[in-house]
Coordinates of C-alpha atoms in Angstrom, one line a residue:
Chain S
M242 CA 6.1 175.3 83.0
N243 CA 7.6 175.6 86.5
K244 CA 5.4 172.7 87.7
I245 CA 6.4 170.5 84.8
K246 CA 10.1 171.2 85.6
T247 CA 9.4 170.4 89.2
I248 CA 7.9 167.0 88.3
V249 CA 10.8 166.2 86.0
R250 CA 13.3 167.1 88.7
K251 CA 11.4 165.0 91.2
E252 CA 11.2 162.0 88.8
W253 CA 14.9 162.1 88.0
A254 CA 15.9 162.5 91.6
E255 CA 13.8 159.4 92.5
V256 CA 14.6 157.3 89.5
F257 CA 18.3 157.7 89.2
K258 CA 18.7 156.9 92.9
N259 CA 17.8 153.4 91.7
R260 CA 21.0 151.9 90.4
M261 CA 19.2 149.2 88.3
V262 CA 17.3 151.9 86.4
L263 CA 20.5 153.9 85.9
F264 CA 22.2 150.7 84.7
S265 CA 19.4 150.0 82.2
V266 CA 19.6 153.5 80.8
I267 CA 23.3 153.4 80.3
F268 CA 24.0 149.7 79.5
L269 CA 21.5 149.0 76.7
P270 CA 22.5 151.9 74.4
L271 CA 26.1 151.2 75.1
F272 CA 25.8 147.6 74.3
L273 CA 23.8 148.1 71.1
S274 CA 26.2 150.8 69.9
V275 CA 29.3 148.7 70.5
L276 CA 28.0 145.4 69.1
P277 CA 27.7 146.6 65.5
L278 CA 31.1 148.2 65.8
I279 CA 32.6 144.8 66.9
I280 CA 30.9 143.1 63.9
L281 CA 32.1 145.8 61.6
Y282 CA 35.7 145.5 62.9
S283 CA 35.7 141.7 62.9
M284 CA 34.3 141.6 59.3
G285 CA 37.0 143.8 58.0
G286 CA 38.9 141.0 56.2
S287 CA 36.3 138.3 55.5
A288 CA 33.8 140.6 54.0
A289 CA 36.1 141.8 51.4
N290 CA 35.9 138.4 49.8
S291 CA 32.1 138.4 49.7
A292 CA 30.3 138.9 46.5
N293 CA 27.2 141.1 46.0
A294 CA 25.4 137.9 45.0
D295 CA 25.3 136.9 48.6
L296 CA 23.1 139.9 49.5
P297 CA 19.3 139.9 49.4
A298 CA 18.2 141.3 46.0
Q299 CA 16.2 144.2 47.6
F300 CA 19.4 145.4 49.4
Q301 CA 21.7 145.5 46.5
Q302 CA 20.2 148.7 45.2
F303 CA 21.3 150.5 48.4
C304 CA 24.9 149.6 47.9
K305 CA 26.6 152.8 46.6
T306 CA 28.4 152.6 43.3
N307 CA 31.7 153.4 45.0
M308 CA 31.4 150.4 47.4
N309 CA 33.1 147.2 46.8
A310 CA 31.3 143.9 47.5
G311 CA 32.9 143.5 50.9
Q312 CA 31.8 147.0 52.0
C313 CA 28.4 146.4 50.7
M314 CA 28.1 143.2 52.8
Q315 CA 29.4 145.2 55.8
Y316 CA 26.8 147.8 55.1
Y317 CA 24.1 145.2 55.0
I318 CA 25.1 143.5 58.2
V319 CA 25.4 146.7 60.2
S320 CA 22.1 148.1 58.7
E321 CA 20.4 145.3 60.5
F322 CA 21.3 147.2 63.7
L323 CA 19.5 150.4 62.5
I324 CA 16.3 149.2 64.0
M325 CA 18.2 148.8 67.4
F326 CA 18.5 152.5 67.5
M327 CA 14.8 152.7 67.3
L328 CA 14.4 150.0 69.9
I329 CA 16.5 151.8 72.5
P330 CA 14.1 154.8 72.9
L331 CA 11.2 152.4 73.0
F332 CA 12.7 150.2 75.6
I333 CA 14.5 152.6 78.0
P334 CA 11.6 154.7 79.1
V335 CA 9.4 151.7 79.8
N336 CA 11.3 151.2 83.0
I337 CA 10.8 154.8 84.2
A338 CA 7.3 155.5 82.8
S339 CA 5.6 152.3 83.9
Y340 CA 6.5 153.0 87.5
S341 CA 5.6 156.7 87.3
I342 CA 1.9 156.5 88.4
V343 CA 1.7 153.1 90.1
G344 CA 4.8 154.0 92.1
E345 CA 3.1 157.1 93.4
K346 CA 0.1 154.9 94.3
T347 CA 2.2 152.4 96.2
T348 CA 4.1 155.1 98.2
R349 CA 0.8 156.9 98.8
S350 CA 2.2 160.1 97.5
L351 CA -0.3 160.4 94.7
E352 CA -3.1 161.9 96.8
P353 CA -1.0 164.8 98.2
L354 CA 0.4 165.3 94.7
L355 CA -3.1 165.5 93.2
A356 CA -4.2 167.8 96.0
T357 CA -1.9 170.5 94.6
P358 CA -3.1 172.9 91.9
I359 CA -1.3 170.9 89.2
S360 CA -3.4 170.1 86.1
T361 CA -3.5 166.6 84.7
S362 CA -1.7 167.8 81.5
E363 CA 1.1 169.4 83.5
L364 CA 1.5 166.3 85.6
L365 CA 1.6 164.0 82.6
A366 CA 3.9 166.3 80.7
G367 CA 6.3 166.2 83.5
K368 CA 6.1 162.4 83.7
N369 CA 6.5 162.2 79.9
L370 CA 9.5 164.4 79.7
A371 CA 11.2 162.7 82.7
S372 CA 11.1 159.4 80.8
V373 CA 11.5 160.6 77.2
I374 CA 14.5 162.9 77.7
P375 CA 16.9 160.2 79.2
A376 CA 15.8 157.8 76.5
I377 CA 16.5 160.2 73.7
I378 CA 19.8 161.4 75.2
A379 CA 20.9 157.8 75.7
T380 CA 20.0 156.9 72.1
W381 CA 21.8 159.8 70.7
I382 CA 24.9 159.2 72.7
G383 CA 24.8 155.6 71.6
F384 CA 24.5 156.7 68.0
A385 CA 27.4 159.1 68.4
I386 CA 29.6 156.3 69.7
F387 CA 28.5 154.2 66.8
A388 CA 29.1 156.9 64.2
I389 CA 32.5 157.8 65.6
G390 CA 33.5 154.2 65.9
T391 CA 32.3 153.5 62.3
L392 CA 34.4 156.5 61.0
I393 CA 37.4 155.2 62.9
I394 CA 37.1 151.5 61.8
T395 CA 36.3 152.2 58.2
G396 CA 38.7 155.2 57.9
G397 CA 35.9 157.5 56.6
S398 CA 35.2 155.3 53.5
A399 CA 32.0 155.2 51.4
L400 CA 30.7 152.7 54.0
A401 CA 30.9 155.4 56.7
S402 CA 29.0 157.9 54.6
A403 CA 26.4 155.3 53.8
L404 CA 25.9 154.5 57.4
L405 CA 25.4 158.1 58.2
D406 CA 22.9 158.8 55.4
P407 CA 19.5 160.5 55.8
M408 CA 17.7 157.2 56.4
W409 CA 19.8 156.6 59.5
L410 CA 19.6 160.3 60.6
I411 CA 15.8 160.3 60.3
A412 CA 15.6 156.9 62.1
V413 CA 17.7 158.1 65.0
F414 CA 16.7 161.8 65.3
I415 CA 13.0 161.7 64.3
A416 CA 11.6 158.1 64.6
G417 CA 13.6 157.5 67.8
P418 CA 12.0 160.4 69.8
L419 CA 8.6 159.5 68.4
M420 CA 9.1 155.9 69.5
A421 CA 10.0 157.2 73.0
V422 CA 6.8 159.3 73.2
L423 CA 4.8 156.3 72.1
S424 CA 6.4 154.0 74.6
V425 CA 6.1 156.5 77.5
N426 CA 2.4 157.3 77.0
F427 CA 1.5 153.7 76.6
S428 CA 3.4 152.9 79.8
I429 CA 1.8 155.9 81.7
M430 CA -1.6 154.6 80.6
V431 CA -0.8 151.2 81.9
S432 CA 0.7 152.6 85.1
S433 CA -2.4 154.6 85.9
R434 CA -4.7 151.6 85.4
V435 CA -2.9 149.0 87.4
N436 CA -2.1 148.7 91.1
D437 CA 1.1 146.7 91.0
P438 CA 4.5 148.0 89.6
R439 CA 5.4 144.6 88.3
V440 CA 2.2 144.3 86.3
A441 CA 2.8 147.8 85.0
E442 CA 6.3 146.9 83.8
Q443 CA 5.2 143.6 82.2
L444 CA 2.3 145.1 80.4
S445 CA 4.2 148.1 79.2
A446 CA 6.9 145.9 77.7
V447 CA 4.3 144.8 75.2
I448 CA 4.9 148.0 73.3
I449 CA 8.2 146.6 72.1
L450 CA 6.6 143.7 70.2
P451 CA 5.6 145.5 67.0
L452 CA 9.1 146.8 66.5
L453 CA 10.6 143.4 67.2
A454 CA 8.3 142.1 64.5
V455 CA 9.8 144.7 62.1
F456 CA 13.3 143.7 63.2
F457 CA 12.7 140.0 62.6
G458 CA 10.8 140.7 59.3
Q459 CA 13.9 142.5 58.1
I460 CA 16.2 139.8 59.2
A461 CA 14.0 137.2 57.4
G462 CA 14.3 139.3 54.3
L463 CA 10.5 140.1 54.2
F464 CA 11.4 143.8 53.6
I465 CA 14.3 146.1 53.8
L466 CA 14.1 149.4 55.7
N467 CA 14.7 152.3 53.5
S468 CA 14.2 156.1 53.7
T469 CA 10.6 155.9 52.4
L470 CA 9.6 153.2 54.8
I471 CA 11.2 155.1 57.7
L472 CA 9.4 158.4 56.7
I473 CA 6.1 156.6 56.5
M474 CA 6.9 155.1 59.9
C475 CA 7.5 158.6 61.2
I476 CA 4.2 159.9 59.9
V477 CA 2.3 157.0 61.4
L478 CA 4.2 157.3 64.7
L479 CA 3.4 161.0 64.9
L480 CA -0.3 160.3 64.4
V481 CA -0.2 157.5 66.9
D482 CA 1.7 159.7 69.4
V483 CA -0.9 162.4 69.2
L484 CA -3.6 159.8 69.9
M485 CA -1.6 158.3 72.7
V486 CA -1.1 161.6 74.5
Y487 CA -4.8 162.4 74.1
L488 CA -5.7 159.0 75.5
A489 CA -3.2 159.2 78.3
V490 CA -4.7 162.4 79.5
R491 CA -8.3 161.2 79.0
L492 CA -7.7 157.9 80.8
F493 CA -6.0 159.6 83.7
Q494 CA -9.1 159.8 85.9
R495 CA -8.0 161.4 89.1
E496 CA -11.1 160.2 91.0
T497 CA -11.0 156.6 89.7
I498 CA -7.3 156.4 90.5
L499 CA -7.7 157.7 94.0
T500 CA -10.9 155.8 95.0
R501 CA -10.1 152.4 93.4
W502 CA -6.6 152.3 94.9
K503 CA -6.6 150.5 98.2
Chain Q
M1088 CA -15.3 179.3 105.0
I1089 CA -16.8 175.9 104.3
K1090 CA -20.5 175.4 103.5
T1091 CA -22.0 172.3 102.1
D1092 CA -25.5 172.0 100.7
N1093 CA -26.9 168.4 100.4
L1094 CA -23.5 167.1 99.5
S1095 CA -23.7 163.5 98.5
K1096 CA -21.3 160.9 97.0
K1097 CA -22.3 157.5 95.6
F1098 CA -19.8 154.8 94.5
N1099 CA -21.8 152.4 92.4
T1100 CA -24.5 151.4 94.8
T1101 CA -22.8 152.5 97.9
L1102 CA -23.9 155.9 99.3
A1103 CA -20.7 157.1 101.0
V1104 CA -22.0 160.6 101.9
D1105 CA -25.7 161.4 102.1
N1106 CA -26.9 164.9 101.9
L1107 CA -24.3 166.5 104.1
N1108 CA -25.2 170.0 105.3
L1109 CA -22.7 171.8 107.4
E1110 CA -21.1 175.2 107.9
V1111 CA -17.6 175.8 109.3
S1112 CA -16.7 179.4 110.2
E1113 CA -13.4 181.1 109.8
G1114 CA -10.9 180.4 112.5
E1115 CA -13.0 177.4 113.8
V1116 CA -11.5 174.0 114.6
F1117 CA -14.2 171.6 113.5
G1118 CA -14.0 167.9 114.4
F1119 CA -15.4 165.5 112.0
L1120 CA -15.9 162.2 113.8
G1121 CA -17.2 158.9 112.7
P1122 CA -16.4 155.2 112.5
N1123 CA -14.2 153.6 109.8
G1124 CA -15.9 153.7 106.4
A1125 CA -18.3 156.4 107.5
G1126 CA -17.4 158.6 104.6
K1127 CA -15.1 161.1 106.4
T1128 CA -12.2 160.8 103.9
T1129 CA -14.6 160.9 101.0
T1130 CA -16.0 164.2 102.4
V1131 CA -12.5 165.6 102.8
R1132 CA -11.6 164.5 99.3
M1133 CA -14.7 166.3 97.9
L1134 CA -14.0 169.4 99.9
T1135 CA -10.4 169.5 98.7
S1136 CA -11.5 169.0 95.0
L1137 CA -9.8 165.6 94.8
I1138 CA -13.1 164.0 93.8
G1139 CA -16.4 165.4 92.7
P1140 CA -19.7 165.1 94.4
T1141 CA -22.5 163.0 92.9
T1142 CA -25.1 165.6 93.9
G1143 CA -25.2 168.7 96.0
S1144 CA -22.6 171.4 96.2
A1145 CA -20.1 173.0 98.5
I1146 CA -18.3 176.3 98.8
V1147 CA -14.8 176.2 100.2
N1148 CA -13.0 179.5 100.9
G1149 CA -15.4 181.2 98.5
F1150 CA -14.9 178.7 95.6
Q1151 CA -17.4 176.2 94.4
I1152 CA -16.3 172.6 94.2
G1153 CA -16.5 171.1 90.8
K1154 CA -16.3 174.5 89.1
Q1155 CA -13.2 176.1 90.7
D1156 CA -11.2 173.1 91.6
T1157 CA -7.8 174.6 90.9
E1158 CA -8.6 177.6 93.1
I1159 CA -9.7 175.4 95.9
R1160 CA -6.6 173.3 95.7
R1161 CA -4.5 176.4 95.7
S1162 CA -6.2 177.8 98.8
V1163 CA -6.5 174.8 101.1
G1164 CA -3.9 172.6 102.7
I1165 CA -4.4 168.9 103.3
L1166 CA -2.8 166.3 105.5
T1167 CA -3.7 163.0 104.1
E1168 CA -4.3 159.9 106.1
T1169 CA -0.8 158.6 105.3
P1170 CA 2.1 161.1 104.9
G1171 CA 3.0 160.0 101.4
M1172 CA 6.4 161.5 101.3
Y1173 CA 9.1 160.6 98.7
D1174 CA 11.1 158.4 100.9
N1175 CA 14.3 158.4 98.8
L1176 CA 14.4 162.2 98.7
S1177 CA 15.6 164.6 101.4
A1178 CA 13.1 166.3 103.7
E1179 CA 14.1 169.6 102.2
F1180 CA 13.7 168.5 98.6
N1181 CA 10.3 166.9 99.4
L1182 CA 9.1 170.2 100.6
E1183 CA 10.7 172.2 97.8
I1184 CA 8.7 170.0 95.3
Y1185 CA 5.4 170.9 96.9
A1186 CA 6.4 174.6 97.4
N1187 CA 6.9 174.8 93.6
L1188 CA 3.7 172.9 92.9
Y1189 CA 1.7 175.3 95.2
E1190 CA 3.3 178.2 93.4
V1191 CA 4.9 179.6 96.6
K1192 CA 6.7 182.8 95.9
D1193 CA 9.7 182.1 98.1
P1194 CA 10.0 178.3 98.1
K1195 CA 13.3 178.1 99.9
G1196 CA 12.3 180.6 102.5
Q1197 CA 9.0 178.9 103.2
V1198 CA 10.6 175.4 103.4
E1199 CA 13.2 176.7 105.9
K1200 CA 10.5 178.4 107.9
Y1201 CA 8.4 175.3 108.4
L1202 CA 11.3 172.9 108.8
R1203 CA 12.6 175.1 111.6
M1204 CA 9.1 175.6 113.1
L1205 CA 8.6 171.8 113.3
G1206 CA 12.1 171.1 114.5
L1207 CA 13.3 169.3 111.4
W1208 CA 15.8 171.8 110.1
D1209 CA 18.9 169.8 111.4
R1210 CA 17.6 166.7 109.5
R1211 CA 16.7 168.6 106.3
M1212 CA 19.3 166.7 104.2
D1213 CA 18.2 163.3 105.4
A1214 CA 16.0 161.1 103.3
A1215 CA 12.4 161.2 104.4
G1216 CA 12.4 157.4 104.5
T1217 CA 14.8 157.5 107.5
F1218 CA 12.4 159.6 109.6
S1219 CA 10.2 158.2 112.4
K1220 CA 6.5 158.2 112.0
G1221 CA 6.2 161.3 114.1
M1222 CA 8.8 163.1 112.0
K1223 CA 7.2 162.1 108.8
Q1224 CA 3.8 163.4 110.1
K1225 CA 5.4 166.7 111.0
L1226 CA 7.0 166.9 107.5
A1227 CA 3.6 166.2 106.0
I1228 CA 2.1 169.0 108.2
A1229 CA 4.8 171.3 106.9
R1230 CA 3.9 170.3 103.4
A1231 CA 0.3 171.2 104.0
L1232 CA 1.2 174.6 105.3
L1233 CA 3.9 175.8 102.8
H1234 CA 1.4 177.9 100.8
E1235 CA -0.1 179.4 103.9
P1236 CA -3.6 178.1 103.4
R1237 CA -6.4 179.6 105.4
I1238 CA -8.2 176.3 105.6
L1239 CA -6.5 173.1 106.6
F1240 CA -7.9 169.6 106.3
L1241 CA -6.2 167.2 108.7
D1242 CA -7.1 163.5 108.2
E1243 CA -6.2 161.5 111.3
P1244 CA -3.2 163.7 112.1
T1245 CA -2.1 161.7 115.2
A1246 CA -3.0 158.2 114.0
A1247 CA -0.2 155.8 114.8
L1248 CA 1.8 158.4 116.6
D1249 CA 3.3 157.9 120.1
P1250 CA 1.9 160.1 122.9
E1251 CA 4.8 162.6 122.7
A1252 CA 4.6 163.0 118.9
A1253 CA 0.8 163.3 119.2
H1254 CA 1.2 166.0 121.9
L1255 CA 3.5 168.0 119.6
V1256 CA 0.9 167.8 116.8
H1257 CA -1.8 168.9 119.2
D1258 CA 0.3 171.9 120.3
F1259 CA 0.9 172.8 116.7
I1260 CA -2.8 172.6 115.8
T1261 CA -3.5 174.9 118.7
E1262 CA -0.9 177.3 117.3
L1263 CA -2.5 177.2 113.9
Q1264 CA -5.9 178.0 115.5
K1265 CA -4.4 181.0 117.2
E1266 CA -3.3 182.2 113.8
G1267 CA -6.9 182.2 112.8
R1268 CA -6.8 179.3 110.4
T1269 CA -9.8 177.2 109.9
I1270 CA -9.2 173.5 110.7
F1271 CA -11.3 170.6 109.5
L1272 CA -10.1 167.7 111.7
C1273 CA -11.0 164.1 110.9
T1274 CA -10.2 162.0 113.9
H1275 CA -10.9 158.8 115.7
N1276 CA -9.2 160.2 118.8
L1277 CA -12.1 161.6 120.8
D1278 CA -9.9 163.1 123.5
E1279 CA -8.1 165.0 120.8
A1280 CA -11.4 166.2 119.4
D1281 CA -12.6 167.2 122.8
R1282 CA -9.5 169.2 123.6
L1283 CA -9.0 170.9 120.2
C1284 CA -12.4 171.3 118.6
D1285 CA -14.8 174.2 118.9
R1286 CA -17.5 172.1 117.4
V1287 CA -17.8 168.5 116.4
G1288 CA -20.0 166.6 113.9
V1289 CA -20.6 162.9 114.3
F1290 CA -20.9 161.4 110.9
K1291 CA -22.0 158.0 109.6
S1292 CA -22.8 158.5 105.9
H1293 CA -24.9 161.4 107.1
L1294 CA -24.4 163.9 109.9
L1295 CA -25.9 162.6 113.1
V1296 CA -25.2 165.6 115.3
L1297 CA -23.4 168.9 115.1
D1298 CA -22.6 170.9 118.2
T1299 CA -19.9 171.8 120.7
P1300 CA -18.6 168.9 122.7
A1301 CA -20.0 170.4 126.0
N1302 CA -23.5 170.8 124.5
L1303 CA -23.5 167.3 123.1
R1304 CA -22.6 165.9 126.5
S1305 CA -25.3 167.9 128.2
Q1306 CA -27.9 167.1 125.6
L1307 CA -27.3 163.4 125.8
F1308 CA -26.5 162.8 129.4
G1309 CA -27.4 166.0 131.3
R1310 CA -24.9 166.9 134.0
R1311 CA -24.1 165.0 137.1
V1312 CA -22.5 166.2 140.3
V1313 CA -20.9 163.8 142.8
F1314 CA -20.8 164.7 146.5
H1315 CA -18.4 162.6 148.6
L1316 CA -19.8 162.4 152.1
A1317 CA -18.4 161.0 155.3
R1318 CA -21.6 158.8 155.5
A1319 CA -24.4 158.7 153.0
D1320 CA -27.8 157.0 153.2
E1321 CA -31.1 157.0 151.5
S1322 CA -32.6 159.7 153.8
I1323 CA -30.0 162.2 152.6
A1324 CA -30.8 161.3 149.0
S1325 CA -34.6 161.7 149.7
S1326 CA -34.0 165.2 151.1
I1327 CA -32.2 166.2 147.9
K1328 CA -34.8 164.6 145.6
L1329 CA -37.3 167.1 147.0
L1330 CA -35.5 170.0 145.4
P1331 CA -37.3 171.0 142.2
F1332 CA -34.3 171.3 139.9
V1333 CA -32.9 167.8 140.8
R1334 CA -33.7 165.2 138.1
E1335 CA -32.3 162.3 140.0
A1336 CA -30.3 161.5 143.1
K1337 CA -28.8 158.2 144.2
V1338 CA -26.4 156.9 146.7
I1339 CA -23.5 154.7 145.7
E1340 CA -21.3 153.8 148.7
N1341 CA -20.6 157.1 150.4
K1342 CA -21.2 159.1 147.3
L1343 CA -24.3 161.0 146.3
L1344 CA -24.8 161.3 142.6
V1345 CA -27.1 164.2 141.6
S1346 CA -28.4 164.8 138.0
L1347 CA -29.3 168.4 137.3
E1348 CA -29.4 171.0 134.6
D1349 CA -27.2 173.8 135.9
P1350 CA -24.7 172.9 138.7
E1351 CA -23.2 176.3 138.7
I1352 CA -26.5 177.8 139.9
H1353 CA -27.9 174.9 142.0
N1354 CA -24.9 173.4 143.7
P1355 CA -24.9 175.9 146.6
E1356 CA -28.5 175.1 147.5
I1357 CA -27.8 171.4 147.4
I1358 CA -24.8 171.9 149.7
R1359 CA -27.0 173.9 152.1
T1360 CA -29.6 171.2 152.1
L1361 CA -27.0 168.5 152.7
V1362 CA -25.5 170.4 155.6
G1363 CA -29.0 171.0 157.0
A1364 CA -29.6 167.2 156.8
G1365 CA -26.4 166.6 158.8
A1366 CA -24.2 165.4 156.0
D1367 CA -20.4 165.9 156.3
I1368 CA -19.3 166.9 152.8
Q1369 CA -15.7 165.9 151.9
F1370 CA -15.5 166.8 148.2
V1371 CA -17.7 168.0 145.4
G1372 CA -17.0 167.4 141.7
E1373 CA -18.7 167.1 138.4
L1374 CA -19.0 163.6 136.9
R1375 CA -18.0 164.3 133.3
H1376 CA -19.1 162.1 130.4
S1377 CA -16.3 161.9 127.8
L1378 CA -16.9 162.7 124.2
E1379 CA -16.3 159.0 123.7
D1380 CA -19.5 158.3 125.7
V1381 CA -21.3 160.7 123.4
Y1382 CA -19.9 159.3 120.3
L1383 CA -20.6 155.7 121.2
E1384 CA -24.1 156.5 122.2
L1385 CA -24.7 158.3 118.9
V1386 CA -23.1 155.7 116.7
K1387 CA -24.8 152.8 118.5
N1388 CA -28.2 154.3 117.8
A1389 CA -27.5 155.4 114.3

């Protein structure tokens, strides 16, 4: 455990010295938390005049009985941002994790690191946690800002309680971390197979595509995210995460990484 | 301490190390010499359990490579070809990371000990990236020693260092030798090997020779003594050639070059003969072949 902690400390000390990385960790969650609040605030008057008929049919069932048409419209618009809170933990760690192995290769620090009695599992656990923890913390802080802002703007109405229902909580507190683990392990796999940090970052960013597809699918009205869908997503994510962790350890071939790197 | 048995490593179709058999004793400084691409770094990587052998085996500090890799890594220190420090982190933090990874009991104490020993204590808070090459190399040496390994693998420890920094590293290696540590030194610097190593092995995919530098010189070139005379001519050389232990004698300007097995025993008789032949001897000295001559001769014929 001490070795894992050491790797985490080392990664953070290195990563957060880079202001751009720090900026990406802070700015994105902040932006995606404040944006729905601005929409919520600006819709305050106009939404009240909307009718439930303007909403997609699948969504109307989610509108609580104590919501008026305007609140229901606000709820719909802001719900579109739910997926953003799953995108944050997917996106933030890519920056850190994609550099984690290839960065050690370029600075030639990988060989002395692998010469220590650290196991591959310990090394990758340290690299994982160093990327996953900031992503989760940033997401949760972003969500806290969003939740508090929502309560203030809506005055604790039915809309506020709807936005803080189990679906949102599962999405943010379970699906989010699972997304982060997925993203980090994918990035680590890429990072250990390539020799250029830029290539690592570009390839790792591919992991965002499936979630973006979900995002646009929802906007296009192809489906509406609900608790059941999110729960199914969590179960699938859990299984994929287990597979990804297994693959990341299996694909981290010390010998190949050392001897192919020039 | 280190024993290899037909140790081999193949990368695809390239045989990097071919049936290496060698033994390095405790407290010995062993020089591993060879041209670029000879397989020296591959050998060090196998012996430090960074990569596995294709065939053969090796015992390092009582542990078998491929089977007790973690134990080997725990018990050896390695100075890699490039220092590979974390340039954004302070010297002290760099070492603390490794002290923890090597499971050192008193990480802070060990870090302080080696930073002081290598004269880096005053710069401990500075980022490693601000250090000169020599200072980085010293920092990397400190990293290799934090866990007090009994065996040290040093891969080109003075490459790219200025003479002063190289001298410091040489002195430090000598100190480590005095502490009884076993040192496996890969180097291109043949003067360095000559000065520091008890034995050297010349390697080019396989081991060409293995002996002390003095024996290698003697085996390949014999020993030659140069007599500076006030006036030298062929008649003097002829009188020396009559001596049974003299292999060869020739005159170059006013110098008489004599090849023989054992100058310590036979020089007095040569001097007596020269004086008897009327020669005025000004100086006597041994004409030494450098380890570089030995190395070049071996590698050329390999």
